[in-house]
Short mmCIF file of C-alpha atoms and ligand atoms in Angstrom, two decimals:
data_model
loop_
_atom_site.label_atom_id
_atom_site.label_comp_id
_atom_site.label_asym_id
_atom_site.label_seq_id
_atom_site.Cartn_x
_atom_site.Cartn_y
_atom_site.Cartn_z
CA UNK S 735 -54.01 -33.38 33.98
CA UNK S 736 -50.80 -30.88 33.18
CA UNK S 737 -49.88 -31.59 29.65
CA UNK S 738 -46.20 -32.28 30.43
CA UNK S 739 -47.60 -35.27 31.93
CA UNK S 740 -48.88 -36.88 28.53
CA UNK S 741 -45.56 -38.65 27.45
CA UNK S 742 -45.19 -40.23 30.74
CA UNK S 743 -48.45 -41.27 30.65
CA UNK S 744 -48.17 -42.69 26.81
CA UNK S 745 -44.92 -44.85 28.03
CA UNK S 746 -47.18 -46.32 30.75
CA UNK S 747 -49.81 -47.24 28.58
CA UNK S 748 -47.22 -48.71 25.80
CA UNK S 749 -46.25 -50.96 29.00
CA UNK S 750 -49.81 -51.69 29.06
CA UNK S 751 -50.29 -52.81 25.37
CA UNK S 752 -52.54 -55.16 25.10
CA UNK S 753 -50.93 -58.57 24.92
CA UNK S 754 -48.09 -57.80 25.79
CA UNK S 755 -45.75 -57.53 29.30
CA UNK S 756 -42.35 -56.85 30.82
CA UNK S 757 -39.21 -59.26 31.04
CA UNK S 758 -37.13 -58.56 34.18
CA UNK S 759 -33.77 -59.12 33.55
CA UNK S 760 -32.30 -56.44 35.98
CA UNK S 761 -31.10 -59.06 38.95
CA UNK S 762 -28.41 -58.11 40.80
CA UNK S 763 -24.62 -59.31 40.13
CA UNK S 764 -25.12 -61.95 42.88
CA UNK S 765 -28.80 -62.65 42.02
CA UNK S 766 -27.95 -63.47 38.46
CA UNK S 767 -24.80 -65.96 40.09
CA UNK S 768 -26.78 -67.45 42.00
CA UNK S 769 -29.14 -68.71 39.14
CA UNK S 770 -26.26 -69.71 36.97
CA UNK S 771 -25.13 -71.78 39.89
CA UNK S 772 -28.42 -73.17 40.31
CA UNK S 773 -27.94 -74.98 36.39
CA UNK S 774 -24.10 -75.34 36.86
CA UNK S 775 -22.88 -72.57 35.01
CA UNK S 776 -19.46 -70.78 36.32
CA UNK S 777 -20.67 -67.51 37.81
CA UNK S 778 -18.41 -65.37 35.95
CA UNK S 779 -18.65 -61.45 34.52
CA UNK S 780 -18.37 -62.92 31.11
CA UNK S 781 -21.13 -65.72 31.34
CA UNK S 782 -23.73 -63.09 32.69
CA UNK S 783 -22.34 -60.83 29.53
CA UNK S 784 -23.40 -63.96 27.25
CA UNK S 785 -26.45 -65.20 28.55
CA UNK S 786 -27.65 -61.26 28.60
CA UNK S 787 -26.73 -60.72 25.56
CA UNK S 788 -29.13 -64.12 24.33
CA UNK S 789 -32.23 -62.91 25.94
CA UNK S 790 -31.73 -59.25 24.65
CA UNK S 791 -31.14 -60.46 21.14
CA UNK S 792 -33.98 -63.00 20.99
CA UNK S 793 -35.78 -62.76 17.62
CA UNK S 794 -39.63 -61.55 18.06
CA UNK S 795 -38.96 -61.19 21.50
CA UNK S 796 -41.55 -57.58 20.91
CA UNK S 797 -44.49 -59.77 19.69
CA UNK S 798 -45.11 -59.95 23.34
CA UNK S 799 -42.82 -57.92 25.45
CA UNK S 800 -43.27 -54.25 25.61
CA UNK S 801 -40.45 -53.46 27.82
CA UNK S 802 -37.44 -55.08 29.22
CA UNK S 803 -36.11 -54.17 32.84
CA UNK S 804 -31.70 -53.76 32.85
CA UNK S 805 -29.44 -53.85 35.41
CA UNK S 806 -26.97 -51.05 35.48
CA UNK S 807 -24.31 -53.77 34.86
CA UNK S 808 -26.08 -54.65 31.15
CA UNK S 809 -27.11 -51.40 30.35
CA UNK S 810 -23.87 -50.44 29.93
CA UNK S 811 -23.31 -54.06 27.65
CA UNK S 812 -22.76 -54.33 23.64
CA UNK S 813 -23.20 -57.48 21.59
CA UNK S 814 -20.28 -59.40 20.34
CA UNK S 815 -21.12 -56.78 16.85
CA UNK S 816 -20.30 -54.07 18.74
CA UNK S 817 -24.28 -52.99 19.32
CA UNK S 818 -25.55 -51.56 22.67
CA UNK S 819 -27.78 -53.54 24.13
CA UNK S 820 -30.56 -50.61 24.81
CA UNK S 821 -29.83 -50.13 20.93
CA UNK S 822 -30.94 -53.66 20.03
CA UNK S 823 -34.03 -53.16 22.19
CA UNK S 824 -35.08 -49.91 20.63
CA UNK S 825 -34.23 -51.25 17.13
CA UNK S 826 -36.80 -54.04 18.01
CA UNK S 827 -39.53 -52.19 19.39
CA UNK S 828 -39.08 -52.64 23.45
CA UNK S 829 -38.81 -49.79 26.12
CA UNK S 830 -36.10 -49.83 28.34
CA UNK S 831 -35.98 -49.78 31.76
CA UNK S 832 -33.72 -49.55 34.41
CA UNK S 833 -33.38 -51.57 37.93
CA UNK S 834 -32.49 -48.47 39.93
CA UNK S 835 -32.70 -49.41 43.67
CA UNK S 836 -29.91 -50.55 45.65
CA UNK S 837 -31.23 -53.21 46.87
CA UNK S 838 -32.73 -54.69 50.24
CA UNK S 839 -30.65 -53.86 53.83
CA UNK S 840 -31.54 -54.66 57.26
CA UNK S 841 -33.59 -52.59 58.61
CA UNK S 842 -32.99 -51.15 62.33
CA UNK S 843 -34.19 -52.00 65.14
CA UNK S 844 -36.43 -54.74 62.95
CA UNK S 845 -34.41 -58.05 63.01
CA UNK S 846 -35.39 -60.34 59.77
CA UNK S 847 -36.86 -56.84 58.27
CA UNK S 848 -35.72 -55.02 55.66
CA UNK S 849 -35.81 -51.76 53.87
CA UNK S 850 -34.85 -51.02 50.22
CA UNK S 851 -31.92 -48.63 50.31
CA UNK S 852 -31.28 -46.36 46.86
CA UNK S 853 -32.50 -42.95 47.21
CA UNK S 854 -29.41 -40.84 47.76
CA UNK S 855 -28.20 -39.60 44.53
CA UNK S 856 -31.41 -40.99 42.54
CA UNK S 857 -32.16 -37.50 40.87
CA UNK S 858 -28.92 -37.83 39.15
CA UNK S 859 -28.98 -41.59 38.30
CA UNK S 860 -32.47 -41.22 36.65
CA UNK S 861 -30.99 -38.30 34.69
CA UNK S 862 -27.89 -40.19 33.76
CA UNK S 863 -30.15 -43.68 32.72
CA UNK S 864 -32.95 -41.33 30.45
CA UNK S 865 -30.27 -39.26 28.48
CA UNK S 866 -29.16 -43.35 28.01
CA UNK S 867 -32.59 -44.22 26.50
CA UNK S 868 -34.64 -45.52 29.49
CA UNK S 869 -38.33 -44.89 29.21
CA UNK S 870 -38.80 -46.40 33.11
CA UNK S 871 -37.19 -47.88 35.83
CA UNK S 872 -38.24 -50.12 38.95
CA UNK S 873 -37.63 -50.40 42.40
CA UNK S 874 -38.63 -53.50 44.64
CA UNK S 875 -39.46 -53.61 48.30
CA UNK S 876 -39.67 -56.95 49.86
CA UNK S 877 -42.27 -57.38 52.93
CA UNK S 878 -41.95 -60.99 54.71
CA UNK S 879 -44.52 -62.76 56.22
CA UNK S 880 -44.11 -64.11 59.67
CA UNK S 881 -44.73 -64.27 63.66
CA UNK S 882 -46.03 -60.43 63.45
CA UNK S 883 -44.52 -59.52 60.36
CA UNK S 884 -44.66 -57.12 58.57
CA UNK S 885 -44.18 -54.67 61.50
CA UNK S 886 -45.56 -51.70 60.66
CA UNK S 887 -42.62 -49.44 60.53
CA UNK S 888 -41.24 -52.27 57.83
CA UNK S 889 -44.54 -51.13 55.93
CA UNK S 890 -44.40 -47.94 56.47
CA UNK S 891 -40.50 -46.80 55.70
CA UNK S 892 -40.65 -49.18 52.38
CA UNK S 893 -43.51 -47.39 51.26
CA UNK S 894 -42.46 -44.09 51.65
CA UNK S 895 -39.23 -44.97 49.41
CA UNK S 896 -40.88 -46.56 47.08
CA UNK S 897 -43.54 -42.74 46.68
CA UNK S 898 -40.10 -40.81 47.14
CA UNK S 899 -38.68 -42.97 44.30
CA UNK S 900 -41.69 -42.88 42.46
CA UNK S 901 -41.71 -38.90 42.32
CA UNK S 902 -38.63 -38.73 41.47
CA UNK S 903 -38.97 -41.00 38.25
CA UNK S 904 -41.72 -39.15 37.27
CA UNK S 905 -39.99 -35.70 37.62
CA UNK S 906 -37.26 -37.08 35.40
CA UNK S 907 -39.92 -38.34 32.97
CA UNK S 908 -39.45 -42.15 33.73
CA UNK S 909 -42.10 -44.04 34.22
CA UNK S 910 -42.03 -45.93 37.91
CA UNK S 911 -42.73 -49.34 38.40
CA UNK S 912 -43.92 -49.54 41.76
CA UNK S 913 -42.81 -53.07 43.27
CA UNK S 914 -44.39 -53.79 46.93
CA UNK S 915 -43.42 -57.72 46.92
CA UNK S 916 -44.89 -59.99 49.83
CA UNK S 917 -42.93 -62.77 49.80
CA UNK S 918 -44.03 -66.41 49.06
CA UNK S 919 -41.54 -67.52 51.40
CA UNK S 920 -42.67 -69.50 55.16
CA UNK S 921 -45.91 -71.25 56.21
CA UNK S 922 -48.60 -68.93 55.82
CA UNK S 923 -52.24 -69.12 54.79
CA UNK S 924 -53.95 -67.24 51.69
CA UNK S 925 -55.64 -65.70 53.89
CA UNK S 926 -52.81 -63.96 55.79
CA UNK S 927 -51.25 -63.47 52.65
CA UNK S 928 -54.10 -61.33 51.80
CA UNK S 929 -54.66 -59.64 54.92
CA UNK S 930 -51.01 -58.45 54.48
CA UNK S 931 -51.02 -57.90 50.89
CA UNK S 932 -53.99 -55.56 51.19
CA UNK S 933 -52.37 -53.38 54.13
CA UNK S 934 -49.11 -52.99 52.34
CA UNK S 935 -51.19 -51.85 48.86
CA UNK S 936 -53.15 -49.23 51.12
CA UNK S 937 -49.88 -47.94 52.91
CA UNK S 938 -48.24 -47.69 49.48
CA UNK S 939 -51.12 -46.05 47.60
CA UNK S 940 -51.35 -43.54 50.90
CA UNK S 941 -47.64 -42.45 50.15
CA UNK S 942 -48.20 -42.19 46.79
CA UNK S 943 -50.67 -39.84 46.99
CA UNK S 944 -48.85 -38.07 49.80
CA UNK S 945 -46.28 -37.45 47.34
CA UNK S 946 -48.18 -36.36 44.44
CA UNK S 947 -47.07 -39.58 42.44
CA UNK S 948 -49.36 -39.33 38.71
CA UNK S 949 -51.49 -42.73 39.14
CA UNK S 950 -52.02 -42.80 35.40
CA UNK S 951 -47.88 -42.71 34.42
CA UNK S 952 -46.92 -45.66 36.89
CA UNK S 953 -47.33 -49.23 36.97
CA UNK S 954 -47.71 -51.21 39.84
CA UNK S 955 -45.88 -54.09 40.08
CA UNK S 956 -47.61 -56.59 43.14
CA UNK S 957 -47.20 -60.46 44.07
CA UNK S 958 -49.85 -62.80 43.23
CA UNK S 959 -51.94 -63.76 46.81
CA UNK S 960 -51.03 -67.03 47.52
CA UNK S 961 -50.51 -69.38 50.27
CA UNK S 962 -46.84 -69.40 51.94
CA UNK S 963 -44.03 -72.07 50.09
CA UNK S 964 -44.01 -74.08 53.09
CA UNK S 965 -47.86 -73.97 53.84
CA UNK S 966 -49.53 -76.92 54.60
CA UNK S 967 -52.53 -76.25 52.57
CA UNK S 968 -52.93 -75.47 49.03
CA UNK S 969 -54.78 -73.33 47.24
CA UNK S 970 -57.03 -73.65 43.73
CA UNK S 971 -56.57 -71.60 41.06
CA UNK S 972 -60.07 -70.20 42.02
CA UNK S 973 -58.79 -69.34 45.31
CA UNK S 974 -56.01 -67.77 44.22
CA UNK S 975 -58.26 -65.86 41.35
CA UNK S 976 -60.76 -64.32 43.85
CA UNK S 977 -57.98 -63.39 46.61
CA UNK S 978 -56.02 -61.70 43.88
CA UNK S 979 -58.52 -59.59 42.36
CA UNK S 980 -60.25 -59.06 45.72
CA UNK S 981 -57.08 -57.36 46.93
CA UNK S 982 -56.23 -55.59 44.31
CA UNK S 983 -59.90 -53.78 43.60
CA UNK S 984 -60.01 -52.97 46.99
CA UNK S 985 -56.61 -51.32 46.96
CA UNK S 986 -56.01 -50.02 44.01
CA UNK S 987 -57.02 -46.66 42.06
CA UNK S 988 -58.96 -47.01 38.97
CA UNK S 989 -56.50 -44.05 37.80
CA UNK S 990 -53.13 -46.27 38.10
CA UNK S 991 -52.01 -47.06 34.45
CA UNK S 992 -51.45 -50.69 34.75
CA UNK S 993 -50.72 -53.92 36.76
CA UNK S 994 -47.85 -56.38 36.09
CA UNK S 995 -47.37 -58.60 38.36
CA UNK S 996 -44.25 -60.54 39.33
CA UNK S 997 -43.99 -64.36 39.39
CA UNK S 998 -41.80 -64.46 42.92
CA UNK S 999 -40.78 -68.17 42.82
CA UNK S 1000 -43.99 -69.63 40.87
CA UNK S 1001 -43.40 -72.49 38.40
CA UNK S 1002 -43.34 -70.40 34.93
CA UNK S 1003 -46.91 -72.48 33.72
CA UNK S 1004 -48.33 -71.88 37.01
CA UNK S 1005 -47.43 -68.24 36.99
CA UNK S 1006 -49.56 -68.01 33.31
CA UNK S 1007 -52.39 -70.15 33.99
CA UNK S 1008 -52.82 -67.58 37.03
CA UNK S 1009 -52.49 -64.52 35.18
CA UNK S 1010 -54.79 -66.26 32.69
CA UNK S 1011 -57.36 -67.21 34.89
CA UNK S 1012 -57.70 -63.66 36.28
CA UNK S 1013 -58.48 -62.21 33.13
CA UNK S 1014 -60.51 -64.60 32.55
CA UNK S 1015 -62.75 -64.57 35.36
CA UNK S 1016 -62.67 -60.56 35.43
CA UNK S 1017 -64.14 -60.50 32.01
CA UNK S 1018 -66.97 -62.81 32.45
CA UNK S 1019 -68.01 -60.02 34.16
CA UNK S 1020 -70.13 -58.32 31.64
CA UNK S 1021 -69.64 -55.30 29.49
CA UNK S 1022 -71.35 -53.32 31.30
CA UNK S 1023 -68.75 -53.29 34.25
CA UNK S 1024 -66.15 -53.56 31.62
CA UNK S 1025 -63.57 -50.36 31.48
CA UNK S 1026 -61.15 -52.68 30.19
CA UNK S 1027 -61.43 -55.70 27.85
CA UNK S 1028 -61.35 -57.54 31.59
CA UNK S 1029 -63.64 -56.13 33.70
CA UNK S 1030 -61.19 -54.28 35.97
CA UNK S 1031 -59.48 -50.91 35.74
CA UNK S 1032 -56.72 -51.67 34.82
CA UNK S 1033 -55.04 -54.34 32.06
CA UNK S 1034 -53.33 -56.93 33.95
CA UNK S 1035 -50.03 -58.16 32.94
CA UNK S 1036 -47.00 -59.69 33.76
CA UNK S 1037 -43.62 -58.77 34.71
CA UNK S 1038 -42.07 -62.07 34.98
CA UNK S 1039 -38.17 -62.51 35.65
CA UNK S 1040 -37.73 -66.70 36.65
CA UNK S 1041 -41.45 -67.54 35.05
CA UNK S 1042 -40.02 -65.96 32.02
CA UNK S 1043 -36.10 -66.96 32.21
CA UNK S 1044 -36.27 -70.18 33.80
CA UNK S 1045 -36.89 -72.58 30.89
CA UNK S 1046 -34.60 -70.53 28.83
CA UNK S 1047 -31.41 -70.48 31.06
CA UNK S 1048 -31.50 -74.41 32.05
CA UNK S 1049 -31.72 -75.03 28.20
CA UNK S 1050 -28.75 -72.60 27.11
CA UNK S 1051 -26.86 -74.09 29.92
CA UNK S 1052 -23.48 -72.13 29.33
CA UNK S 1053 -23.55 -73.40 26.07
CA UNK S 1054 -24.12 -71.06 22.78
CA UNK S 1055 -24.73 -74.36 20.77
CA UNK S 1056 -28.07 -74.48 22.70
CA UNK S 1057 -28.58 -70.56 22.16
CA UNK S 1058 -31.46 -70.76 19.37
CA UNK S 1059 -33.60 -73.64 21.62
CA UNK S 1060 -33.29 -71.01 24.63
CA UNK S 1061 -34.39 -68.20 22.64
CA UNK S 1062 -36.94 -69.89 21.21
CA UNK S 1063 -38.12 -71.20 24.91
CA UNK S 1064 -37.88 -67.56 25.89
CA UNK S 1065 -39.98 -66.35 23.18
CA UNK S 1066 -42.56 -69.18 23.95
CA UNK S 1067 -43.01 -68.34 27.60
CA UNK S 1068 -43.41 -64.61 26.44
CA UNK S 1069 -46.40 -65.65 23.62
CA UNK S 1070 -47.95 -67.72 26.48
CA UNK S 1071 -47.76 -64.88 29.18
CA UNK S 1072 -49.12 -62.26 26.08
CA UNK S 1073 -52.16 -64.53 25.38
CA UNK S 1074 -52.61 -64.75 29.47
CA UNK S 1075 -52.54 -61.11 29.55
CA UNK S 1076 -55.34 -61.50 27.36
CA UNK S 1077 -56.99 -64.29 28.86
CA UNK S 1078 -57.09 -66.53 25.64
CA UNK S 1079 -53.98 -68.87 27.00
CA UNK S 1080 -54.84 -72.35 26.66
CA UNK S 1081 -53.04 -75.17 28.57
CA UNK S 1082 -52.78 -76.96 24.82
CA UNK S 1083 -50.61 -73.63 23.51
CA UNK S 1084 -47.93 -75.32 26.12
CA UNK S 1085 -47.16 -77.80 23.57
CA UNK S 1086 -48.68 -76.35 20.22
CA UNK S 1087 -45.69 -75.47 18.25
CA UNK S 1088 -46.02 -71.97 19.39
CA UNK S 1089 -42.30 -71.63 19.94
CA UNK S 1090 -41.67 -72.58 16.61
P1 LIG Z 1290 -39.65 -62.80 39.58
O1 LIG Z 1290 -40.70 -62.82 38.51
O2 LIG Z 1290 -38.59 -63.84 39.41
O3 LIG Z 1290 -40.23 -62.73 40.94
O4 LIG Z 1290 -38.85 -61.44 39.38
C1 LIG Z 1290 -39.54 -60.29 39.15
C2 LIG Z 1290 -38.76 -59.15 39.61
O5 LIG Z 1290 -38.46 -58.27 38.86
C3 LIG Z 1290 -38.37 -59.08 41.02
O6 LIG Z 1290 -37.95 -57.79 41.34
#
């Protein structure tokens, strides 16, 4: 491999560290309104400033986080001292990266589809965010399930963005994280979750290849396989274990740096038992098979943003006297996801003191 490509590939494996995974914290201005809203907070410039500036300055937060995804909006942000928010980060150990798609539009001709807009200008933006400090950035596509959906040119043109972007991270010395997400949303099986999970994986990995993207200085970023929110069915964590794992060794290069998946509207316990179980299961594999402490490839992580947040934001509720007990709930759903990252979680660790 050319040697210019070693630092890249060093930042992707510091993602990687063992027991340790990304907090999201790049959504969008009306994403992040909309989840204030959801625990009555007033969805205002200065709230998202505050509640920011709490998970950013959680103490310990690098015990188990090795990188922490921004929005443009709070990478620009300071502390109430006066301190940079990316300079907090360093100063505690995490990498920062940088949400740098534009988000989700229609996508012609394709009613209900949509493509994941951003590229126009991205050289630049990538230069501007890495003279700022970022190590990586993401970009998400989102792929819905329905009545012959995905189409194929919904597949197809999200893919290609997501290589183009991808090149162009690495060319600027960012590591990519790659983010094909089939949503959880409608009434689908596993099964169909997994047929389309696996065909979105293989167009993505084609494009990435196309475009010469390094496998070993990105992380993919992929939704767990599971049935659809409405589904009548459920699923065991088994179930969910062997789709997962099938998918992903079937689709995935031994080469790619890492896997940290997102928790897309899981309960944040469910979300880490999951993660748990698959490392789990992949290391009762035997040593033999074992290139990684698991059994797969690749380390398997998380890259949680509500699993993560969730607790944390409906305990601060808008309120600063309730900042430490949200910190401290962020911190504890970070230990738990580390250990699951692991595979050493333990449903007991829920309620162990460990967030003390
Ligand atoms: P969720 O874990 O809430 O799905 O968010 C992860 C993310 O970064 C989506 O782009």
């Amino acid at each position: 491999m050319n040697a210019s490509l070693a630092p890249l590939v060093a930042t992707a494996q510091a993602l990687m560290a063992p027991g340790k995974g990304l907090l999201a914290m790049d959504e969008s201005v009306g994403t992040c309104n909309r989840r204030l809203a959801e625990v009555g907070i007033a969805q205002t410039p200065e709230n998202r400033h505050r509640y920011r500036e709490l998970l950013v300055t959680t103490p310990g937060l690098s015990e188990a986080i090795s990188g922490v995804i921004l929005f443009d909006e709070t990478s620009h942000q300071s502390t109430a001292e006066g301190v940079p928010f990316v300079e907090v980060l360093q100063g505690a150990g995490v990498l920062v990266g940088i949400k740098v798609d534009a988000g989700a539009k229609s996508l012609a001709g394709h009613p209900d589809e949509q493509v994941t807009e951003g590229l126009d200008g991205l050289r630049e933006r990538l230069a501007h965010y890495a003279s700022r400090g970022a190590r990586f950035a993401k970009w998400r596509a989102v792929l819905k399930i329905g009545d012959g959906l995905p189409s194929r040119a919904c597949m197809l043109v999200n893919a290609h963005a997501l290589a183009r972007y991808a090149a162009l991270c690495q060319e600027a010395q960012l590591v990519p994280i790659v983010e094909p997400e089939v949503l959880m949303d409608g009434g689908h099986t596993l099964a169909r979750c997994s047929e389309v999970t696996g065909e979105v994986l293989h167009q993505v990995f084609e494009q990435l290849y196309r475009q010469g993207v390094v496998l070993e200085g990105m992380v993919l970023k992929p939704n767990m396989v599971l049935p659809g929110l409405s589904c009548a069915g459920t699923a065991s964590l088994e179930e969910v274990v062997d789709a997962t794992l099938s998918c992903l060794r079937r689709g995935v290069p031994a080469a790619v740096a890492g896997i940290a998946f997102l928790s897309g509207g899981q309960s944040a316990k469910l979300a880490t038992a999951r993660l748990n179980a698959m490392n789990l299961r992949a290391g009762s594999q035997g040593p033999e098979t074992a290139l990684q402490a698991n059994g797969l490839p690749w380390p398997l992580t998380f890259s949680f943003g509500r699993a993560l947040q969730q607790p944390a934001l409906g305990l601060w509720a808008g309120d600063d006297v309730n900042r430490v007990a949200a910190q401290k709930a962020l911190l504890h759903r970070a230990r738990c996801n580390g250990a699951a990252a692991q595979g050493t979680w333990r449903p007991g660790m829920e309620s162990d003191g460990l967030s003390t």
